[in-house]
Coordinates of C-alpha atoms in Angstrom, one line a residue:
Chain A
M67 CA -113.9 107.1 5.7
E68 CA -110.5 107.9 6.9
Q69 CA -109.2 105.2 4.8
V70 CA -110.7 106.7 1.5
A71 CA -109.1 109.9 2.7
L72 CA -105.7 108.3 3.1
E73 CA -106.0 106.7 -0.3
A74 CA -106.8 109.9 -1.9
A75 CA -104.0 111.7 0.0
T76 CA -101.4 109.6 -1.6
H77 CA -102.0 111.7 -4.8
D78 CA -102.5 115.1 -3.3
V79 CA -100.3 116.6 -0.5
S80 CA -100.9 120.4 -0.9
L81 CA -101.6 122.5 2.0
W82 CA -105.3 122.8 1.1
A83 CA -105.6 119.0 0.6
L84 CA -103.8 118.5 3.9
F85 CA -106.3 120.8 5.8
M86 CA -109.4 119.3 4.0
Q87 CA -108.6 115.7 4.9
A88 CA -108.0 116.4 8.4
G89 CA -110.3 115.3 11.1
W90 CA -112.7 117.9 12.5
V91 CA -110.7 118.4 15.9
V92 CA -107.6 119.1 14.0
K93 CA -109.5 121.4 11.7
L94 CA -110.9 123.1 14.6
V95 CA -107.3 123.5 16.0
M96 CA -106.0 124.7 12.8
I97 CA -108.7 127.2 12.4
G98 CA -108.3 128.4 15.8
L99 CA -104.5 128.7 15.4
M100 CA -104.9 130.6 12.2
G101 CA -107.3 133.1 14.1
A102 CA -104.7 133.5 16.8
S103 CA -102.1 134.2 14.1
V104 CA -104.3 136.8 12.6
W105 CA -105.0 138.3 16.1
T106 CA -101.4 138.3 16.9
W107 CA -100.5 140.2 13.8
A108 CA -103.5 142.6 14.3
I109 CA -102.1 143.4 17.7
V110 CA -98.4 143.8 16.3
I111 CA -99.6 146.1 13.6
D112 CA -101.7 148.2 16.2
K113 CA -99.2 148.3 18.7
Y114 CA -96.6 149.2 16.3
V115 CA -98.7 152.1 15.0
N116 CA -99.8 153.2 18.4
F117 CA -96.4 153.2 19.9
A118 CA -94.8 155.1 17.1
K119 CA -97.6 157.6 17.4
A120 CA -97.1 157.8 21.2
R121 CA -93.4 158.2 20.9
R122 CA -93.9 161.0 18.3
Q123 CA -96.6 162.8 20.5
F124 CA -94.2 162.5 23.6
D125 CA -91.5 164.2 21.7
Q126 CA -93.6 166.9 20.3
F127 CA -95.1 167.5 23.8
E128 CA -91.8 167.6 25.5
Q129 CA -90.6 170.1 22.9
V130 CA -93.6 172.3 23.4
F131 CA -93.4 171.9 27.3
W132 CA -89.9 172.9 27.6
S133 CA -89.9 175.7 25.0
G134 CA -90.7 178.2 27.8
Q135 CA -94.3 178.6 26.7
S136 CA -96.8 179.5 29.5
L137 CA -98.3 176.4 31.1
E138 CA -101.6 178.3 31.2
E139 CA -101.7 178.6 27.5
L140 CA -100.5 175.2 26.8
Y141 CA -103.3 173.9 29.0
R142 CA -105.8 176.0 27.2
T143 CA -104.7 174.7 23.9
L144 CA -104.7 171.2 25.1
S145 CA -107.7 171.0 27.4
D146 CA -110.3 170.9 24.6
R147 CA -108.4 167.9 22.9
Q148 CA -108.5 164.2 23.3
N149 CA -105.1 163.8 24.8
V150 CA -102.9 160.8 25.3
G151 CA -99.7 160.1 27.3
M152 CA -97.9 163.0 28.6
A153 CA -100.3 165.6 27.3
A154 CA -102.9 163.6 29.3
I155 CA -100.9 163.7 32.4
F156 CA -100.5 167.4 32.0
V157 CA -103.9 168.1 31.3
A158 CA -104.9 166.0 34.5
A159 CA -102.5 167.8 36.6
M160 CA -103.4 171.3 35.4
R161 CA -107.1 170.4 35.9
E162 CA -106.6 169.6 39.3
W163 CA -104.5 172.7 40.0
K164 CA -107.1 174.8 38.5
K165 CA -110.1 173.2 40.4
S166 CA -108.1 173.6 43.7
F167 CA -107.3 177.4 43.0
E168 CA -110.7 178.2 42.0
R169 CA -112.1 177.0 45.1
G170 CA -109.5 178.7 47.1
A171 CA -107.6 175.7 48.5
R172 CA -105.8 176.4 51.6
A173 CA -103.7 173.4 52.3
P174 CA -100.5 173.3 50.0
I175 CA -99.8 169.6 51.0
G176 CA -103.1 168.6 50.1
L177 CA -103.1 170.2 46.8
Q178 CA -99.6 168.5 46.0
M179 CA -101.0 165.2 47.0
R180 CA -104.2 165.5 44.9
I181 CA -102.1 166.7 41.8
D182 CA -99.9 163.6 42.3
R183 CA -102.9 161.4 42.7
A184 CA -104.4 162.7 39.5
M185 CA -101.2 162.2 37.6
D186 CA -100.7 158.6 38.8
V187 CA -104.1 157.8 38.0
T188 CA -103.5 159.1 34.4
I189 CA -100.2 157.3 34.1
S190 CA -101.8 154.1 35.2
R191 CA -104.5 154.4 32.7
E192 CA -102.1 155.5 29.9
A193 CA -99.8 152.4 30.8
E194 CA -102.8 150.2 30.6
S195 CA -103.6 151.3 27.2
F196 CA -100.0 150.7 26.2
E197 CA -99.9 147.2 27.6
A198 CA -103.5 146.4 26.5
R199 CA -103.8 143.0 24.5
L200 CA -99.9 142.4 25.0
G201 CA -101.3 139.6 27.4
S202 CA -103.0 137.9 24.4
L203 CA -99.7 137.9 22.7
A204 CA -98.0 136.3 25.6
T205 CA -100.8 133.6 25.8
I206 CA -100.8 132.9 22.2
G207 CA -96.8 132.7 22.3
S208 CA -96.9 130.2 25.2
A209 CA -100.1 128.3 24.4
G210 CA -99.8 128.1 20.5
P211 CA -97.2 125.3 20.1
F212 CA -99.1 123.3 22.6
I213 CA -102.4 123.7 20.9
G214 CA -100.6 122.8 17.6
L215 CA -99.2 119.8 19.4
F216 CA -102.5 118.8 20.7
G217 CA -103.8 118.9 17.0
T218 CA -100.9 116.9 15.9
V219 CA -101.4 114.3 18.4
I220 CA -105.0 114.0 17.6
G221 CA -104.2 113.9 13.9
I222 CA -101.7 111.2 14.4
M223 CA -104.1 109.1 16.5
T224 CA -106.9 109.2 13.9
S225 CA -104.2 108.3 11.2
F226 CA -102.9 105.4 13.1
Q227 CA -106.5 104.2 13.7
A228 CA -107.0 104.5 9.8
I229 CA -103.8 102.4 9.4
A230 CA -105.0 99.9 11.7
G231 CA -108.3 99.8 9.7
S232 CA -106.6 99.5 6.3
K233 CA -104.0 96.9 7.5
S234 CA -101.3 98.5 5.7
T235 CA -98.2 99.9 7.0
N236 CA -97.1 101.4 3.4
L237 CA -95.4 104.6 4.0
A238 CA -97.6 106.0 1.3
V239 CA -100.6 105.2 3.4
V240 CA -99.0 106.6 6.7
A241 CA -97.3 109.6 5.5
P242 CA -100.1 111.9 4.5
G243 CA -102.0 111.4 7.9
I244 CA -98.7 112.4 9.7
A245 CA -98.1 115.3 7.4
E246 CA -101.6 116.6 7.9
A247 CA -101.1 116.1 11.7
L248 CA -97.9 118.0 11.7
L249 CA -99.5 120.9 9.8
A250 CA -101.2 121.6 13.0
T251 CA -98.0 122.1 15.0
A252 CA -96.6 124.2 12.2
I253 CA -99.5 126.4 12.1
G254 CA -99.2 126.8 16.0
L255 CA -95.6 127.7 15.8
V256 CA -96.3 130.0 12.9
A257 CA -98.6 131.9 15.3
A258 CA -96.6 131.5 18.5
I259 CA -93.2 132.5 17.3
P260 CA -94.2 136.1 16.1
A261 CA -96.4 136.4 19.2
V262 CA -93.5 135.8 21.5
I263 CA -91.1 138.2 19.8
A264 CA -93.8 140.9 19.6
Y265 CA -94.7 140.4 23.2
N266 CA -91.2 140.8 24.3
K267 CA -90.6 143.9 22.0
F268 CA -93.8 145.7 23.1
M269 CA -93.5 145.0 26.8
G270 CA -90.1 146.6 26.6
D271 CA -91.6 149.6 24.5
A272 CA -94.4 149.9 26.9
G273 CA -92.0 150.0 29.9
K274 CA -89.9 152.5 28.2
L275 CA -93.0 154.9 27.4
S276 CA -94.2 154.4 31.0
G277 CA -90.8 155.4 32.4
R278 CA -90.9 158.5 30.3
M279 CA -94.4 159.3 31.5
E280 CA -93.3 158.8 35.2
G281 CA -90.3 160.9 34.6
F282 CA -92.3 163.7 33.2
A283 CA -94.9 163.3 35.9
D284 CA -92.1 163.6 38.6
E285 CA -90.7 166.7 36.8
F286 CA -94.0 168.3 36.3
S287 CA -94.9 167.6 40.0
A288 CA -91.6 169.3 41.0
I289 CA -92.5 172.3 38.9
L290 CA -96.2 172.4 40.4
S291 CA -94.9 172.0 43.9
R292 CA -92.5 174.9 43.3
Q293 CA -95.5 177.0 42.0
I294 CA -97.7 176.2 45.0
D295 CA -95.0 177.2 47.4
E296 CA -94.4 180.4 45.4
K297 CA -98.3 181.2 45.2
L298 CA -99.0 180.3 48.9
Q299 CA -95.9 182.0 50.7
P300 CA -97.1 185.7 49.7
R301 CA -100.6 184.8 50.9
Q302 CA -99.3 183.4 54.2
A303 CA -97.1 186.3 54.5
A304 CA -99.9 188.8 53.8
Q305 CA -101.8 187.1 56.5
Chain B
M278 CA -107.7 148.3 16.1
K279 CA -110.2 147.4 13.5
G280 CA -107.8 148.7 10.9
S281 CA -105.0 146.7 12.1
V282 CA -107.2 143.4 12.4
G283 CA -108.2 144.0 8.6
T284 CA -104.5 144.5 7.8
S285 CA -103.7 141.4 9.5
I286 CA -106.4 139.4 7.8
A287 CA -105.2 140.7 4.5
L288 CA -101.6 139.9 5.2
H289 CA -102.6 136.4 6.2
T290 CA -104.7 135.9 3.0
L291 CA -101.9 137.2 1.0
V292 CA -99.4 134.8 2.7
L293 CA -101.6 131.8 2.6
G294 CA -102.7 132.5 -1.1
W295 CA -99.0 132.7 -2.0
A296 CA -98.4 129.5 0.1
M297 CA -101.1 127.7 -1.6
I298 CA -99.9 128.6 -5.1
S299 CA -96.2 128.2 -4.6
L300 CA -96.2 125.3 -1.9
S301 CA -99.2 123.7 -3.3
A302 CA -97.6 120.4 -4.2
P303 CA -94.2 119.6 -3.2
A304 CA -92.1 118.0 -6.0
P305 CA -92.7 114.1 -5.4
L306 CA -89.6 112.5 -4.5
T307 CA -88.3 110.9 -7.8
V308 CA -87.0 107.7 -6.5
A309 CA -85.0 105.8 -9.1
D310 CA -86.7 102.6 -9.7
V311 CA -83.8 100.4 -8.4
E312 CA -84.3 96.7 -7.7
A313 CA -83.6 95.6 -4.3
F314 CA -80.3 93.9 -4.4
P315 CA -80.5 90.7 -2.3
V316 CA -77.6 90.2 -0.2
D317 CA -77.2 86.8 1.6
I318 CA -74.6 86.3 4.4
V319 CA -73.2 82.9 3.5
P320 CA -70.8 80.8 5.9
I321 CA -67.6 80.1 4.0
E322 CA -68.4 76.3 4.3
S323 CA -71.3 76.9 1.8
V324 CA -68.5 77.8 -0.7
T325 CA -65.8 75.5 0.0
Q326 CA -68.1 72.7 0.6
M327 CA -70.3 73.5 -2.3
Q328 CA -71.5 70.5 -4.1
Q329 CA -71.2 70.4 -8.0
G330 CA -74.2 71.8 -9.7
D331 CA -75.2 74.3 -12.4
K332 CA -74.4 78.0 -11.7
S333 CA -77.2 79.1 -13.9
A334 CA -79.7 76.7 -12.8
P335 CA -82.4 77.5 -10.2
M336 CA -81.8 76.7 -6.5
K337 CA -82.9 73.4 -5.3
E338 CA -82.4 71.4 -2.1
T339 CA -79.5 69.4 -3.6
P340 CA -77.2 70.9 -6.1
S341 CA -77.1 68.8 -9.3
P342 CA -75.3 69.3 -12.5
K343 CA -77.2 69.5 -15.8
E344 CA -79.1 66.3 -16.7
T345 CA -77.1 64.2 -19.0
K346 CA -78.7 62.3 -21.9
N347 CA -75.7 59.9 -22.1
Q348 CA -76.7 57.4 -19.3
K349 CA -73.7 55.2 -19.9
A350 CA -72.2 55.0 -16.4
V351 CA -68.4 55.6 -16.2
E352 CA -66.7 54.6 -13.0
N353 CA -65.0 57.0 -10.7
A354 CA -66.0 59.9 -13.1
E355 CA -65.8 63.1 -11.2
N356 CA -66.6 65.7 -13.6
A357 CA -70.3 66.0 -14.9
G358 CA -70.8 65.8 -18.6
E359 CA -71.9 63.8 -21.6
N360 CA -68.4 62.6 -22.5
D361 CA -67.4 59.1 -22.3
I362 CA -63.9 60.1 -20.9
D363 CA -63.9 62.0 -17.7
L364 CA -62.3 65.3 -18.9
K365 CA -61.6 68.2 -16.4
T366 CA -62.7 70.9 -18.9
P367 CA -66.3 72.2 -18.4
P368 CA -68.8 71.0 -20.8
T369 CA -69.1 73.3 -23.8
P370 CA -72.5 74.2 -25.1
T371 CA -73.1 72.2 -28.3
K372 CA -73.3 74.2 -31.4
K373 CA -75.6 73.6 -34.3
P374 CA -74.1 70.6 -36.0
V375 CA -74.1 72.2 -39.5
P376 CA -71.9 70.0 -41.4
I377 CA -73.6 66.6 -41.5
E378 CA -71.0 65.0 -43.5
A379 CA -68.4 66.0 -41.0
A380 CA -70.4 64.3 -38.4
A381 CA -70.2 61.1 -40.2
A382 CA -66.6 61.1 -40.0
P383 CA -66.2 61.2 -36.2
K384 CA -68.3 58.2 -35.6
P385 CA -65.5 55.7 -36.4
V386 CA -63.4 57.6 -34.0
E387 CA -65.8 57.6 -31.1
R388 CA -66.1 53.9 -31.1
P389 CA -62.5 53.3 -29.9
A390 CA -63.1 56.0 -27.3
P391 CA -65.7 54.3 -25.1
T392 CA -63.5 51.7 -23.5
P393 CA -60.2 53.3 -23.2
T394 CA -57.7 51.1 -21.2
P395 CA -59.2 47.7 -21.3
E396 CA -59.5 47.5 -25.1
Q397 CA -56.0 48.4 -25.5
N398 CA -55.0 45.3 -23.9
D399 CA -57.4 43.3 -25.9
V400 CA -55.9 44.6 -29.1
K401 CA -52.6 43.1 -28.3
E402 CA -54.1 40.0 -27.3
I403 CA -56.1 39.8 -30.5
A404 CA -53.1 40.2 -32.4
P405 CA -51.5 36.9 -31.2
E406 CA -54.8 35.2 -31.2
E407 CA -55.5 36.2 -34.8
T408 CA -52.1 35.2 -35.7
A409 CA -52.6 31.9 -34.0
P410 CA -54.4 30.2 -36.9
K411 CA -52.1 31.9 -39.4
P412 CA -49.0 30.2 -38.3
V413 CA -50.4 27.0 -39.5
E414 CA -50.9 28.3 -42.9
T415 CA -47.4 29.7 -43.0
A416 CA -45.9 26.8 -41.2
S417 CA -43.9 28.8 -38.9
L418 CA -43.4 28.0 -35.3
P419 CA -46.8 27.6 -33.9
Q420 CA -45.9 26.3 -30.2
P421 CA -45.2 29.6 -28.4
K422 CA -48.2 31.3 -29.5
P423 CA -51.0 29.1 -27.9
E424 CA -49.3 29.8 -24.6
P425 CA -49.9 33.4 -24.4
T426 CA -53.4 33.0 -26.0
P427 CA -55.0 30.4 -23.6
P428 CA -55.4 32.9 -20.7
K429 CA -57.0 35.6 -22.7
P430 CA -59.7 33.9 -24.9
E431 CA -62.7 35.3 -23.1
P432 CA -61.8 39.1 -23.5
T433 CA -61.3 38.4 -27.2
P434 CA -64.8 37.2 -28.4
P435 CA -66.2 40.8 -28.1
K436 CA -63.4 42.2 -30.0
P437 CA -64.3 40.6 -33.4
E438 CA -67.5 42.4 -33.5
P439 CA -66.1 46.0 -33.4
M440 CA -63.0 45.0 -35.2
P441 CA -64.4 43.4 -38.3
P442 CA -64.3 46.5 -40.6
K443 CA -60.7 47.0 -39.8
P444 CA -59.3 43.5 -40.3
E445 CA -61.3 43.3 -43.7
A446 CA -59.9 46.6 -44.7
A447 CA -56.6 45.6 -43.7
K448 CA -56.9 42.0 -45.1
P449 CA -57.2 42.8 -48.8
T450 CA -54.0 44.6 -48.9
P451 CA -51.9 42.4 -46.7
A452 CA -52.9 39.3 -48.7
P453 CA -50.4 39.9 -51.3
V454 CA -47.8 41.1 -48.9
Q455 CA -48.2 37.9 -46.9
A456 CA -46.9 35.9 -49.6
E457 CA -43.7 37.9 -49.7
N458 CA -43.7 38.1 -46.0
S459 CA -43.7 34.3 -45.7
S460 CA -40.5 34.0 -47.3
E461 CA -39.0 36.7 -45.4
T462 CA -40.4 35.5 -42.1
G463 CA -38.3 32.4 -42.5
E464 CA -35.4 34.7 -42.0
L465 CA -37.0 37.0 -39.4
P466 CA -37.4 34.8 -36.3
P467 CA -33.8 35.3 -35.5
T468 CA -34.6 39.1 -35.4
P469 CA -37.5 39.5 -33.0
P470 CA -37.0 42.8 -31.8
I471 CA -37.0 44.3 -35.3
P472 CA -40.6 45.6 -35.3
M473 CA -39.9 47.5 -32.1
A474 CA -36.9 49.0 -33.5
K475 CA -38.8 50.7 -36.2
P476 CA -37.3 54.1 -35.3
Q477 CA -33.8 52.6 -35.9
P478 CA -33.4 52.7 -39.5
P479 CA -30.9 50.1 -40.3
K480 CA -32.2 46.4 -40.3
P481 CA -36.0 46.4 -40.3
E482 CA -36.4 48.4 -43.4
P483 CA -38.3 45.8 -45.4
P484 CA -41.0 44.8 -42.6
K485 CA -41.5 48.4 -41.6
E486 CA -42.2 49.4 -45.3
E487 CA -44.7 46.6 -45.5
A488 CA -46.3 47.4 -42.3
K489 CA -46.6 51.1 -43.0
P490 CA -48.8 51.4 -45.9
V491 CA -51.4 49.1 -44.4
E492 CA -51.3 50.5 -41.0
K493 CA -51.5 54.1 -41.9
P494 CA -55.1 54.1 -43.3
V495 CA -56.6 51.3 -41.2
E496 CA -55.0 51.4 -37.9
K497 CA -55.4 55.1 -37.2
P498 CA -58.2 54.5 -34.7
P499 CA -56.4 51.9 -32.6
E500 CA -53.7 54.5 -32.3
K501 CA -55.9 56.5 -30.4
K502 CA -56.4 53.9 -27.9
P503 CA -52.9 53.6 -27.1
E504 CA -52.8 57.2 -25.6
P505 CA -53.8 56.3 -22.2
P506 CA -51.3 53.4 -21.7
K507 CA -48.3 54.1 -19.8
P508 CA -44.7 53.3 -21.2
T509 CA -44.6 50.2 -19.0
E510 CA -47.8 48.9 -21.0
T511 CA -46.0 49.3 -24.2
A512 CA -43.1 47.5 -22.8
K513 CA -45.4 44.7 -22.0
A514 CA -46.6 44.6 -25.5
D515 CA -43.0 44.5 -26.6
T516 CA -42.2 41.6 -24.6
K517 CA -45.1 40.0 -25.8
A518 CA -44.1 40.5 -29.2
T519 CA -40.7 39.2 -28.5
D520 CA -42.3 36.1 -27.0
A521 CA -44.3 35.6 -30.0
S522 CA -41.5 36.5 -32.0
K523 CA -42.4 33.9 -34.6
P524 CA -45.8 35.6 -35.3
T525 CA -44.0 38.5 -36.8
D526 CA -44.3 36.9 -40.0
K527 CA -48.0 37.7 -39.6
K528 CA -49.2 40.8 -40.9
E529 CA -51.5 41.5 -38.1
G530 CA -48.9 40.9 -35.5
K531 CA -46.5 43.4 -37.3
K532 CA -49.2 45.9 -37.5
Q533 CA -49.9 45.8 -33.9
D534 CA -46.3 46.0 -32.9
A535 CA -45.7 48.7 -35.3
A536 CA -48.8 50.7 -34.1
K537 CA -47.5 50.1 -30.5
S538 CA -43.9 51.3 -31.2
S539 CA -45.1 54.1 -33.0
S540 CA -47.5 55.2 -30.1
S541 CA -44.9 54.8 -27.6
Q542 CA -42.7 57.0 -29.4
K543 CA -45.3 59.7 -30.0
S544 CA -45.8 59.6 -26.3
D545 CA -42.5 61.1 -26.0
F546 CA -43.9 64.3 -27.3
N547 CA -47.3 64.3 -25.7
A548 CA -49.6 62.1 -27.7
D549 CA -52.4 63.7 -25.7
Q550 CA -51.8 66.8 -27.4
I551 CA -51.5 65.5 -30.9
A552 CA -54.6 63.5 -30.3
A553 CA -56.5 66.6 -29.2
L554 CA -55.2 68.3 -32.2
L555 CA -56.3 65.5 -34.5
D556 CA -59.7 65.3 -32.8
K557 CA -62.1 66.6 -35.2
R558 CA -65.1 66.1 -32.9
D559 CA -66.9 69.2 -31.6
A560 CA -64.8 70.7 -28.8
S561 CA -67.0 69.3 -26.1
G562 CA -65.6 69.3 -22.7
G563 CA -67.0 67.9 -19.8
G564 CA -66.5 64.7 -17.7
A565 CA -68.3 61.4 -17.6
K566 CA -70.3 61.8 -14.5
R567 CA -74.0 61.3 -15.2
S568 CA -76.8 63.1 -13.6
A569 CA -80.3 62.0 -13.5
T570 CA -82.0 64.8 -11.9
P571 CA -82.6 68.2 -13.4
A572 CA -79.9 70.9 -13.1
S573 CA -79.7 73.0 -9.9
T574 CA -77.5 75.5 -8.5
G575 CA -74.2 74.5 -7.2
S576 CA -70.4 74.8 -7.8
T577 CA -68.7 74.2 -11.2
K578 CA -65.9 72.3 -9.3
P579 CA -66.4 68.6 -9.0
S580 CA -66.9 68.0 -5.3
N581 CA -69.3 66.0 -3.2
G582 CA -69.2 68.6 -0.4
A583 CA -67.7 66.2 2.0
K584 CA -65.8 67.3 5.1
L585 CA -63.5 65.4 7.3
S586 CA -65.7 64.1 10.0
L587 CA -64.4 64.6 13.6
S588 CA -63.4 61.0 13.9
E589 CA -61.4 61.2 10.7
M590 CA -59.9 64.6 11.9
D591 CA -59.0 62.8 15.2
A592 CA -57.4 59.9 13.3
L593 CA -55.1 62.1 11.5
R594 CA -54.3 64.1 14.7
G595 CA -53.7 60.7 16.3
Q596 CA -51.2 59.6 13.6
I597 CA -49.2 62.8 14.3
S598 CA -49.3 62.4 18.0
N599 CA -48.2 58.7 17.8
N600 CA -45.1 59.9 16.0
W601 CA -44.5 62.7 18.5
S602 CA -41.5 62.0 20.5
T603 CA -42.3 63.8 23.8
I604 CA -39.6 65.6 25.6
A605 CA -40.1 65.4 29.3
G606 CA -39.7 68.3 31.5
I607 CA -40.2 71.3 29.3
E608 CA -41.4 74.4 31.0
G609 CA -43.5 77.1 29.7
L610 CA -45.9 75.1 27.9
Q611 CA -48.9 76.6 29.5
G612 CA -51.3 78.1 27.0
M613 CA -49.3 77.0 24.1
I614 CA -50.9 76.2 20.9
I615 CA -49.1 74.6 17.9
R616 CA -50.5 75.0 14.4
V617 CA -49.4 72.8 11.6
H618 CA -50.4 73.6 8.1
M619 CA -49.6 71.1 5.4
R620 CA -50.6 70.1 1.9
L621 CA -51.3 66.5 1.1
D622 CA -51.3 64.7 -2.1
Q623 CA -53.7 61.9 -2.9
S624 CA -51.7 59.4 -1.4
G625 CA -51.7 61.2 1.9
A626 CA -47.9 62.2 1.6
I627 CA -47.0 65.6 2.6
V628 CA -46.3 68.0 -0.3
G629 CA -43.7 70.6 0.4
E630 CA -42.8 71.7 3.9
P631 CA -45.3 71.7 6.5
E632 CA -45.6 75.1 8.1
V633 CA -45.5 75.2 11.9
S634 CA -46.5 78.0 13.9
S635 CA -47.2 78.4 17.6
S636 CA -48.5 80.9 20.1
G637 CA -48.4 81.1 24.0
G638 CA -45.8 79.6 26.2
S639 CA -42.3 80.8 26.5
D640 CA -40.0 81.3 23.4
T641 CA -37.7 78.5 24.1
A642 CA -40.3 76.1 24.7
R643 CA -42.1 77.2 21.6
R644 CA -39.1 76.7 19.6
T645 CA -38.6 73.3 20.8
M646 CA -42.2 72.3 20.3
E647 CA -42.4 73.5 16.9
S648 CA -39.5 71.5 15.8
S649 CA -40.7 68.5 17.6
A650 CA -44.2 69.0 15.8
R651 CA -42.4 69.3 12.3
R652 CA -40.6 66.1 12.9
A653 CA -43.6 64.3 14.2
V654 CA -45.5 65.5 11.0
L655 CA -42.8 64.5 8.6
R656 CA -42.5 61.1 10.3
S657 CA -46.2 60.3 10.0
S658 CA -46.5 61.1 6.2
P659 CA -47.9 59.6 4.3
F660 CA -51.1 59.6 6.3
K661 CA -53.3 56.6 6.2
N662 CA -56.9 56.1 6.5
L663 CA -57.9 59.4 4.8
P664 CA -61.0 58.9 2.8
A665 CA -60.1 59.3 -1.0
D666 CA -63.5 60.6 -2.0
K667 CA -63.0 63.8 0.4
Y668 CA -59.5 64.6 -1.0
D669 CA -61.0 68.1 -1.6
S670 CA -61.2 68.5 1.9
W671 CA -58.1 67.3 3.2
S672 CA -55.7 68.4 0.3
E673 CA -54.9 71.3 2.7
V674 CA -55.1 70.5 6.4
V675 CA -54.4 72.6 9.4
V676 CA -54.1 70.8 12.7
N677 CA -54.0 72.4 15.9
F678 CA -52.1 70.8 19.0
D679 CA -52.2 71.7 22.6
P680 CA -49.0 70.3 24.2
S681 CA -51.2 69.4 27.4
E682 CA -53.3 67.4 25.4
L683 CA -50.4 65.2 24.2
G684 CA -49.6 64.3 27.6
L685 CA -46.3 66.4 27.7

């Protein structure tokens, strides 16, 4: 059967023919690598869109936040929305603040700590969402060439077995099998190269965004701490 | 995420679809249909020691020239061909013999050709022999003639057969002349060298004129035969003629002598060339060496591919070292090699100057040894015991000497 395929291959060396004449293992590898490539690009597009959106939202929020608008008002407008990034951090911190004052918290240090915790949790959740699926990019980037190579080795093995069967070392007999096997490596590289590049780029972007969030959290924490001191001191003085 | 997966799938389908269409079949390599050019690495010996064969014929185990139809063996022939004479020129392809009438003419010419040298002598002998009976008729001095004839009666018998047409043709005309001659021949004896002196106008005018007319038409063929003989041969004929001075009265004797003298004269301006110009045969070159086997690849040069054997080479070397006057006590001979390059002719004598070169050792020692080598080589010329059939291989010899081997 391999021989027949090889003989037919001498006339047709198009991509589709190369794929169709490959063994099932090589076919599986190729299909898997194609899927990986599709997935890589899906992640790339998704991340690109998400990061751009996140960056835009950060900018907008910072603008609003530093515009001198009342934090209470800002909280009221944001609290009933689905927030991401800095807004989520702000909302989480404000929610914790509100809860503490509604119940009449007495310890300013405990309040400060709770607000920081709430912001940390939100930051880590947001950062996780930024870095989500970047791991699969890394996996595809590192494993793709190996998977392709595996397909190539299997393909060359089978084609050599076919050569041994046909007892001909004519290049026209040998070449299609090798070309077909090499196609697997090619697809592996096609999937892996964008994956590696995208992984590095999006990891950098995600790091920058989390840095921004942490910076904002620190600043907001400082603001809240000042507010806590201002609000608690008159009370203590009154006591 | 769903949207981006969908976008990704759409993108991949697009790219793959484009790849299927545009990269579907890479243009097959258009390899020019060039025939493989076989290259053999041949040792130089297979060129220099190539045996004679036919360049266009297929390869066989032993080279052999084209098969010859003419199976008449010619001794010492070196050049393959159909000819009866060994010519150096390569055989020319025979063209269609269109003029059949012309072909008839060459025939008489061909007859004398087969036996070049021996016949020529016979002719001279016939003349006296045939003249032998005639003296009786003419009553001229018969005694001296029997003497030359006895030793050569045997070669003559075959002669009459090929000759008949000529003598007959000659006879009719001479007959009347003979009568006149008889009277003249009485005077002639005192002047034996006259026929020889044909070129010299003065005396022999009458006999020459008689001989000429007869000779011209009939004796042409014999003239061809005299080509090979050397001047010495004709000289012999002259002496014979003088010995048999009396037979000059005979028509035949005169004819022969006249023919001889004319040919000897012609040889001054290259009779070969003139004969070649007169030769109306097809220009068929080629030698006389016969080949019974079908043609196979080989060199066009006549060669038997023989090489000097080691012992023959040693013999040559020995002849030189025998003549090498050793000079005792030369220093700086270590590692010296003397190389003598010389050209030899067929007799083994050196042609030109032997070239002597050397390497190794000190400068002074080298100079001394070079000159002594030159002396030794010149003294041992002509070299003996060189196989004549391998002349091709020893026409140019390079001998290397190691002074330490010469016992210096």
